[in-house]
Each structure stands twice: as C-alpha cells, then as structure tokens.
mmCIF file of C-alpha atoms in Angstrom:
data_model
loop_
_atom_site.group_PDB
_atom_site.id
_atom_site.type_symbol
_atom_site.label_atom_id
_atom_site.label_comp_id
_atom_site.label_asym_id
_atom_site.label_seq_id
_atom_site.Cartn_x
_atom_site.Cartn_y
_atom_site.Cartn_z
ATOM 1 C CA UNK A 1 47.823 27.622 76.355
ATOM 2 C CA UNK A 2 50.428 27.466 73.341
ATOM 3 C CA UNK A 3 49.866 26.652 69.727
ATOM 4 C CA UNK A 4 52.610 26.415 67.001
ATOM 5 C CA UNK A 5 51.048 27.617 63.752
ATOM 6 C CA UNK A 6 52.387 28.094 60.271
ATOM 7 C CA UNK A 7 54.667 30.929 59.357
ATOM 8 C CA UNK A 8 51.930 33.553 57.599
ATOM 9 C CA UNK A 9 52.086 34.869 54.168
ATOM 10 C CA UNK A 10 52.825 38.563 54.147
ATOM 11 C CA UNK A 11 50.363 41.109 54.378
ATOM 12 C CA UNK A 12 50.861 41.974 50.672
ATOM 13 C CA UNK A 13 50.217 38.464 49.500
ATOM 14 C CA UNK A 14 47.292 37.640 51.978
ATOM 15 C CA UNK A 15 45.059 40.242 50.531
ATOM 16 C CA UNK A 16 44.176 40.986 46.516
ATOM 17 C CA UNK A 17 42.310 43.897 44.822
ATOM 18 C CA UNK A 18 40.965 42.659 41.735
ATOM 19 C CA UNK A 19 41.354 45.439 39.176
ATOM 20 C CA UNK A 20 38.888 44.379 36.452
ATOM 21 C CA UNK A 21 35.859 42.296 36.453
ATOM 22 C CA UNK A 22 32.504 42.138 38.487
ATOM 23 C CA UNK A 23 34.933 42.025 41.803
ATOM 24 C CA UNK A 24 36.833 45.120 40.732
ATOM 25 C CA UNK A 25 37.624 47.527 43.804
ATOM 26 C CA UNK A 26 36.748 44.907 46.139
ATOM 27 C CA UNK A 27 39.460 43.675 48.853
ATOM 28 C CA UNK A 28 39.332 39.941 48.781
ATOM 29 C CA UNK A 29 41.771 37.087 50.607
ATOM 30 C CA UNK A 30 43.937 35.836 48.294
ATOM 31 C CA UNK A 31 44.472 31.719 47.275
ATOM 32 C CA UNK A 32 47.684 32.111 49.598
ATOM 33 C CA UNK A 33 45.776 33.734 52.199
ATOM 34 C CA UNK A 34 42.638 30.994 52.164
ATOM 35 C CA UNK A 35 45.152 28.170 52.087
ATOM 36 C CA UNK A 36 47.126 29.837 55.126
ATOM 37 C CA UNK A 37 43.554 30.149 56.979
ATOM 38 C CA UNK A 38 42.754 26.619 56.865
ATOM 39 C CA UNK A 39 46.289 25.742 57.515
ATOM 40 C CA UNK A 40 45.982 27.623 60.966
ATOM 41 C CA UNK A 41 42.564 26.148 61.568
ATOM 42 C CA UNK A 42 43.464 22.653 60.745
ATOM 43 C CA UNK A 43 46.830 23.187 63.121
ATOM 44 C CA UNK A 44 44.593 24.845 65.775
ATOM 45 C CA UNK A 45 41.861 21.666 65.962
ATOM 46 C CA UNK A 46 44.864 19.244 65.845
ATOM 47 C CA UNK A 47 46.451 20.795 68.817
ATOM 48 C CA UNK A 48 43.431 20.954 71.067
ATOM 49 C CA UNK A 49 41.912 17.871 69.929
ATOM 50 C CA UNK A 50 38.643 19.704 69.521
ATOM 51 C CA UNK A 51 37.239 22.824 67.951
ATOM 52 C CA UNK A 52 38.067 26.134 70.063
ATOM 53 C CA UNK A 53 34.923 27.491 72.337
ATOM 54 C CA UNK A 54 34.502 31.234 71.985
ATOM 55 C CA UNK A 55 35.250 33.321 75.200
ATOM 56 C CA UNK A 56 34.683 36.920 76.106
ATOM 57 C CA UNK A 57 37.467 36.683 78.828
ATOM 58 C CA UNK A 58 40.557 39.164 78.689
ATOM 59 C CA UNK A 59 43.449 37.095 77.842
ATOM 60 C CA UNK A 60 47.589 38.000 76.990
ATOM 61 C CA UNK A 61 49.448 37.007 74.223
ATOM 62 C CA UNK A 62 52.964 36.455 72.834
ATOM 63 C CA UNK A 63 54.016 36.085 69.118
ATOM 64 C CA UNK A 64 57.405 34.654 68.291
ATOM 65 C CA UNK A 65 57.947 34.271 64.710
ATOM 66 C CA UNK A 66 60.565 31.871 63.324
ATOM 67 C CA UNK A 67 61.122 32.292 59.415
ATOM 68 C CA UNK A 68 61.327 29.210 57.245
ATOM 69 C CA UNK A 69 64.502 30.564 55.777
ATOM 70 C CA UNK A 70 67.356 33.419 56.027
ATOM 71 C CA UNK A 71 65.664 36.118 54.329
ATOM 72 C CA UNK A 72 65.617 39.653 55.565
ATOM 73 C CA UNK A 73 61.808 40.283 56.276
ATOM 74 C CA UNK A 74 59.790 43.548 57.474
ATOM 75 C CA UNK A 75 58.567 41.970 60.853
ATOM 76 C CA UNK A 76 55.284 44.670 60.385
ATOM 77 C CA UNK A 77 54.328 42.916 57.039
ATOM 78 C CA UNK A 78 53.669 39.752 59.308
#
C-alpha cells in the first residue's frame, strides 16, 4: 500500500502548551496540527476509497519526505 500525505508541520508548531488560562500547563494540538490531522484523514480516505480498518498485523513502513521548498530543515523535527 502506498499513501501520499501532505507535508507535516514541524513538531514545534504541531504542539502547544498554553501558559495562562484554564488550559495552562496542558499539552495541546495546535490549530496547524489539527488542520494537518484533518488533511491526512481526508487524503487517506480519498486514496483508499473507504475508511481504513484497524489491524493488529505486523507491518513495515518507509517514509519519504519531499519538502515544499528549498529551506534547510532538521529531519528529526518532522
């Protein structure tokens, strides 16, 4: 199976930790992170033409990142 997914936001922009208000001290998924998660779900459903089914079978994966521009990136941050 091969899936093409949108380029992810960096880990630093995926997570947020509010420093005031009722959610202070909690780790939350940011607006960019939630948008990315929705885009991935949409891409998977479109490419499989169905909802994926859970499996407990072992699998192997290969991830290839193709950056949208020529900026230098820390690969561990994605």
